[in-house]
Amino acid sequence: MLFNTKTRINKECRRYSEPLYAYLERSGKKSSGFIRNLLEEWYSHYPEKHKKDIYSMLISKDDHSHLSAFFELYMHELLLKLGFTAEIHPEIEGKSTHPDFLVFLDSIPLFYLECALVKGPKKDTVAEKLENKIYDMIDEMKNDDFFLYVEINASSTSTPSGAKWRRELERRLSELDPDELYENLEREEWESLPQWTLEDKGWKVTFRPIPRSKNIRGKHCVRPIGIIWKGFFWSDIYVYIRNVIREKANKYGRLKLPYVIAVNVLSLFCDDIAISEALFGKLITKINREPDGTIRRREDRKPNGVWWGSRRPQYTRVSGVIVFPYLYYGNIAKVTPTLWHNPWARHPIDLSIFPFNQRVPNKEEMRMELRMGKPINEIFSLPENWPFFEKDDDCC
């Protein structure tokens, strides 16, 4: 089994540094129980001889390994729900590598399927991991009248004194009147809030107290951190989507069947524009001055997509890409995928075999048409609000 059958009473939120599996294993929230039961059911459907490998990844303390295994388990179950059967890690002649699935319908092989996670810039440095530990230390603070705004200005590879910072923050918060600050906030006087900067062992962190509304004051189960400010940054998520698909595109050579790549994009900035830019090139505006002096603007694309580059089609071995925008446990019933068909695929994938959303090439109008399909919760036979049927408690 994936999870212990013990009774769980711990309803605390996930700690910032806590591995995803560890939180799911110990959480006593009703929603966590629903998630465990569903994953357990899916795991029971997974082929016996491959359970050991996916189990070791699912229980991993490394969240990337865990989420990769979750996505494979999800895709296997989705294929079953659609009436397919799947061979795990099929042999490819002349290759030592194996795709995730060879998919069959009525014993007829239809297509190969590869799963991949897409993330933004890697965040695995010692300092970045220590950030989560700092947030956990702050979360242990004893003050039930304020949230905290937290902004890390400077970091290092040494751990600051969490106990020292907590005591200092508790002392300063105890001297404040939450009603007075709340009135200031209602008048939109954000700058009137106090600001404190604490430093230790190369770390420099700025804090602001944010008074809680009266209905949640005094409730210790509400987490102290209200805002984590990371600053502004330019999101080029299309680059990461593109690079992951390119990495998978030629991995198995010339296949005799359609080849589909399923990607779970772990970014809040994943939308149709980002996906189209990954596949067909970055959108740009070209500006030309006409002989009469008028300015003409037209939309174009850079030739830097997966399927369109150097002014010609490429990576034609990829028949299509199934995109999931930020799929995780809590939105299994909400994230409906979209299959983007490659207009120049060597082996096109049959539109009729997938009931969910699809982007289909209209070559006459040079665009990708959206064909709506079934919502994902209907495919999985789950209520739309699964797994949050009721509020567990007043926390989080």
XYZ file of C-alpha atoms in Angstrom:
396
model
C 0.000 0.000 0.000
C 1.061 3.592 -0.553
C -0.129 4.846 2.846
C -0.349 3.603 6.397
C -3.842 2.671 7.637
C -3.357 4.451 10.997
C -5.828 6.999 12.360
C -4.645 10.543 11.726
C -5.560 13.525 13.930
C -2.918 16.078 12.828
C -4.725 18.814 10.868
C -1.854 21.274 10.672
C -1.023 22.775 7.288
C 1.949 21.524 5.334
C 5.214 23.028 6.536
C 7.186 24.917 3.904
C 10.116 22.477 4.054
C 7.952 19.355 4.411
C 8.076 16.838 1.535
C 4.739 16.438 -0.255
C 4.415 12.720 0.446
C 5.294 13.165 4.131
C 2.533 15.756 4.506
C -0.043 13.598 2.734
C 0.919 10.605 4.874
C 0.483 12.424 8.208
C -2.399 14.834 7.442
C -5.658 14.216 9.299
C -7.682 16.591 7.091
C -10.709 15.064 5.380
C -9.507 16.262 1.986
C -6.159 14.509 2.512
C -8.023 11.303 3.322
C -9.974 11.503 0.071
C -6.740 12.045 -1.849
C -5.002 9.096 -0.163
C -7.936 6.801 -0.927
C -7.975 7.803 -4.596
C -4.220 7.394 -5.050
C -4.386 4.044 -3.279
C -7.070 2.914 -5.735
C -5.018 4.079 -8.711
C -1.936 2.324 -7.350
C -3.892 -0.936 -7.072
C -4.588 -0.707 -10.828
C -0.911 -0.284 -11.706
C 0.783 -3.407 -13.150
C 2.222 -5.511 -10.342
C 5.729 -5.931 -11.768
C 6.194 -2.150 -12.025
C 4.764 -1.192 -8.625
C 8.098 -1.320 -6.814
C 9.703 1.328 -9.030
C 6.831 3.800 -8.929
C 6.338 3.206 -5.184
C 9.938 4.215 -4.399
C 9.418 7.454 -6.348
C 6.010 8.208 -4.822
C 7.320 8.009 -1.237
C 10.464 9.996 -2.086
C 11.458 13.004 0.000
C 12.417 14.688 -3.250
C 9.280 16.476 -4.460
C 10.303 16.373 -8.124
C 10.604 12.569 -8.043
C 7.337 12.334 -6.131
C 5.430 14.564 -8.557
C 6.898 12.736 -11.565
C 5.610 9.435 -10.194
C 2.227 10.993 -9.332
C 1.891 12.231 -12.915
C 2.708 8.784 -14.347
C 0.196 7.180 -11.983
C -2.397 9.784 -13.015
C -1.763 9.203 -16.745
C -1.999 5.430 -16.338
C -5.367 5.782 -14.608
C -6.575 8.297 -17.199
C -5.756 5.830 -19.992
C -7.744 3.129 -18.193
C -10.707 5.489 -17.749
C -10.636 6.173 -21.507
C -10.879 2.450 -22.273
C -7.228 1.886 -23.194
C -4.706 -0.563 -21.825
C -1.073 0.393 -21.360
C 2.219 -1.473 -21.482
C 4.693 0.090 -19.069
C 8.164 0.963 -20.411
C 7.902 -0.936 -23.715
C 11.027 -2.069 -25.569
C 12.102 0.013 -28.581
C 14.244 -1.773 -31.133
C 17.790 -0.468 -31.088
C 17.218 1.725 -28.036
C 18.217 1.262 -24.400
C 15.658 3.861 -23.304
C 11.943 3.147 -22.861
C 8.882 5.409 -23.253
C 6.529 5.478 -20.292
C 3.627 3.763 -22.083
C 2.627 1.926 -25.237
C -1.137 2.420 -25.458
C -3.546 -0.185 -26.855
C -7.226 -0.253 -27.744
C -8.746 -3.742 -28.162
C -5.200 -5.188 -28.256
C -4.240 -2.908 -31.168
C -1.248 -0.627 -30.473
C -2.258 3.006 -31.026
C 0.494 5.329 -29.797
C 3.450 5.809 -27.475
C 3.070 8.168 -24.527
C 5.797 9.940 -22.576
C 5.199 11.929 -19.345
C 7.186 14.981 -18.229
C 7.116 17.737 -15.614
C 7.774 21.332 -16.597
C 9.064 23.726 -13.949
C 10.588 27.173 -14.055
C 14.170 27.899 -12.991
C 15.553 25.202 -10.713
C 15.360 26.079 -7.028
C 17.642 23.565 -5.381
C 20.492 25.645 -3.964
C 21.302 25.397 -0.261
C 20.183 29.002 0.335
C 16.847 28.474 -1.396
C 16.167 25.325 0.617
C 17.022 27.226 3.774
C 14.358 29.810 2.896
C 11.671 27.198 3.551
C 13.225 26.379 6.922
C 13.135 30.065 7.826
C 9.444 30.241 6.929
C 8.822 27.185 9.131
C 10.630 28.822 12.054
C 8.485 31.942 11.695
C 5.342 29.808 11.516
C 6.087 28.557 15.049
C 5.697 32.090 16.392
C 3.164 32.740 19.175
C 0.966 35.634 18.156
C -2.656 35.285 17.117
C -3.485 38.913 16.238
C -1.278 39.516 13.208
C -0.161 38.031 9.936
C 3.365 38.759 8.764
C 4.600 40.106 5.459
C 8.017 38.511 4.783
C 10.611 39.642 2.246
C 14.062 38.053 2.038
C 16.543 40.737 0.980
C 19.759 38.735 1.310
C 20.523 35.038 1.881
C 23.438 32.746 2.677
C 24.201 29.051 3.166
C 24.202 29.370 6.978
C 21.071 28.933 9.093
C 20.016 32.000 11.100
C 18.766 31.733 14.662
C 15.055 31.049 14.320
C 14.438 31.161 18.079
C 16.116 34.565 18.353
C 14.062 35.998 15.492
C 10.816 34.545 16.847
C 11.371 36.110 20.269
C 12.160 39.471 18.709
C 9.077 39.384 16.456
C 6.816 38.263 19.309
C 8.102 41.128 21.466
C 7.488 43.740 18.766
C 4.035 42.406 17.874
C 2.970 42.410 21.542
C 3.548 46.180 21.629
C 1.133 46.872 18.735
C -2.605 47.602 18.774
C -4.239 45.404 16.073
C -7.418 47.546 16.010
C -5.466 50.727 15.293
C -3.455 49.116 12.479
C -6.587 47.510 11.048
C -8.255 50.917 10.793
C -5.173 52.255 8.995
C -5.343 49.392 6.494
C -9.039 50.039 5.854
C -8.007 53.589 4.926
C -5.441 52.009 2.553
C -2.533 53.370 4.568
C -0.188 50.442 3.864
C 2.911 52.541 4.476
C 1.726 53.278 8.017
C 2.448 49.676 8.997
C 5.703 49.236 10.936
C 8.619 47.656 9.109
C 11.418 45.682 10.749
C 14.569 44.254 9.189
C 16.390 41.450 11.010
C 19.872 40.219 10.107
C 21.838 37.124 11.094
C 24.584 34.987 9.484
C 24.307 36.651 6.094
C 20.504 36.716 6.035
C 18.578 39.968 5.852
C 14.783 39.695 6.137
C 12.150 42.444 6.224
C 8.892 41.958 8.152
C 5.643 43.943 8.335
C 2.743 43.152 10.705
C -0.675 42.828 9.067
C -3.575 42.884 11.573
C -6.000 39.990 11.238
C -9.707 40.567 10.900
C -11.531 40.216 14.207
C -13.231 36.928 13.299
C -9.908 35.042 13.127
C -7.980 36.775 15.899
C -7.001 34.521 18.760
C -7.062 31.395 16.587
C -3.602 29.928 16.879
C -4.213 27.395 14.099
C -4.110 30.163 11.440
C -0.597 30.407 10.008
C 1.367 33.559 10.957
C 2.834 34.199 7.490
C 0.340 36.104 5.363
C 2.471 37.350 2.437
C 5.810 36.157 1.073
C 7.140 38.807 -1.287
C 9.476 37.465 -3.988
C 9.667 40.648 -6.035
C 8.861 41.081 -9.709
C 10.293 38.797 -12.370
C 9.828 38.146 -16.071
C 8.036 34.862 -16.736
C 9.306 32.940 -19.766
C 7.542 29.693 -18.941
C 7.198 28.980 -22.676
C 10.973 28.456 -22.785
C 10.806 25.716 -20.142
C 7.828 24.030 -21.840
C 9.660 24.141 -25.169
C 12.924 22.788 -23.756
C 11.278 19.837 -22.011
C 9.368 18.840 -25.166
C 12.541 19.153 -27.265
C 14.410 16.945 -24.799
C 11.761 14.229 -25.164
C 11.085 14.673 -28.892
C 13.836 12.509 -30.427
C 14.582 10.349 -27.403
C 13.293 7.128 -28.984
C 14.228 7.593 -32.628
C 11.900 6.850 -35.538
C 8.788 5.235 -34.100
C 6.250 3.431 -36.276
C 3.293 4.753 -34.287
C 2.156 8.211 -33.181
C 4.197 9.612 -30.309
C 2.467 11.831 -27.722
C 4.127 13.779 -24.907
C 2.069 14.645 -21.796
C 3.423 17.605 -19.819
C 2.377 18.812 -16.388
C 3.356 22.489 -16.300
C 3.979 23.427 -12.666
C 3.549 27.158 -13.149
C 0.720 29.597 -12.543
C 1.725 31.322 -15.796
C 0.807 28.410 -18.068
C -1.870 29.479 -20.558
C -2.659 29.011 -24.250
C -0.311 31.836 -25.229
C 2.639 30.240 -23.412
C 1.868 26.828 -24.938
C 1.499 28.198 -28.481
C 4.787 30.093 -28.094
C 6.518 26.913 -26.932
C 5.204 24.949 -29.902
C 5.222 27.543 -32.712
C 7.549 30.346 -31.598
C 7.567 33.505 -29.513
C 4.953 36.084 -30.517
C 6.479 39.337 -31.746
C 5.282 42.548 -33.378
C 7.081 43.668 -36.529
C 7.035 47.376 -37.351
C 7.785 48.612 -40.892
C 7.878 52.118 -42.291
C 6.178 52.322 -45.697
C 7.548 54.489 -48.567
C 4.836 57.072 -47.830
C 6.035 57.327 -44.236
C 3.179 55.403 -42.602
C 3.945 52.818 -39.930
C 2.661 49.266 -40.428
C 2.522 46.744 -37.588
C 1.905 43.016 -37.942
C 1.995 40.029 -35.625
C 4.594 37.355 -36.312
C 6.518 34.617 -34.524
C 10.164 33.995 -33.932
C 11.282 30.719 -35.560
C 12.142 29.253 -32.128
C 9.267 26.867 -31.343
C 9.321 23.101 -31.050
C 7.320 22.487 -34.218
C 8.307 25.598 -36.155
C 11.930 26.727 -36.323
C 14.336 28.075 -38.941
C 11.251 28.838 -41.033
C 10.285 25.198 -41.439
C 8.544 22.357 -39.574
C 10.674 20.305 -37.182
C 10.340 17.566 -34.565
C 7.684 15.939 -36.734
C 8.057 12.669 -34.781
C 5.950 14.245 -32.032
C 2.309 13.721 -33.011
C 0.864 15.849 -30.230
C 1.380 17.309 -26.782
C -1.145 16.917 -23.941
C -0.830 19.910 -21.626
C -1.938 20.011 -17.980
C -1.722 23.497 -16.400
C -0.539 22.901 -12.828
C -2.006 19.496 -12.049
C -1.704 18.418 -8.402
C -3.766 16.412 -5.891
C -6.238 19.104 -4.958
C -7.363 19.911 -8.523
C -7.526 16.438 -10.089
C -11.241 17.061 -10.729
C -10.684 20.540 -12.182
C -7.661 20.493 -14.522
C -8.938 19.328 -17.906
C -6.021 18.711 -20.288
C -5.759 19.916 -23.875
C -4.209 17.857 -26.679
C -2.319 20.056 -29.144
C -1.980 18.308 -32.522
C 1.203 18.766 -34.542
C 0.151 20.153 -37.966
C 3.181 18.469 -39.587
C 3.202 15.182 -37.650
C 4.745 12.178 -39.406
C 2.148 9.996 -37.663
C -0.945 12.109 -36.846
C -2.969 11.106 -33.819
C -6.660 10.251 -34.313
C -8.917 13.012 -32.970
C -11.737 10.624 -32.133
C -9.909 8.623 -29.468
C -9.673 11.466 -26.923
C -12.819 12.930 -25.311
C -11.140 15.941 -23.683
C -10.208 19.349 -25.151
C -8.120 19.436 -28.323
C -6.344 22.088 -30.362
C -6.637 21.069 -34.021
C -4.771 22.732 -36.926
C -6.814 24.717 -39.418
C -4.220 24.982 -42.192
C -6.350 27.227 -44.396
C -6.642 29.897 -41.721
C -3.221 29.134 -40.168
C -4.530 28.711 -36.638
C -5.218 26.090 -34.007
C -8.943 25.604 -33.418
C -10.234 24.646 -29.987
C -12.566 21.659 -29.853
C -14.131 21.387 -26.436
C -14.494 17.981 -24.842
C -15.644 16.387 -21.612
C -14.675 17.947 -18.279
C -12.048 15.865 -16.509
C -14.229 15.223 -13.445
C -16.733 13.404 -15.668
C -13.970 11.245 -17.113
C -12.806 10.299 -13.610
C -16.383 10.119 -12.233
C -15.549 12.636 -9.509
C -17.654 15.531 -8.167
C -16.437 18.886 -9.448
C -15.608 20.072 -5.919
C -13.585 16.950 -5.042
C -11.817 16.592 -2.581
C -13.077 19.642 -0.658
C -16.598 18.562 0.241
C -16.573 20.419 3.534
C -14.244 22.619 5.528
C -12.052 20.530 7.823
C -11.676 23.202 10.497
C -10.854 26.890 10.835
C -7.222 26.441 9.799
C -5.624 27.457 6.507
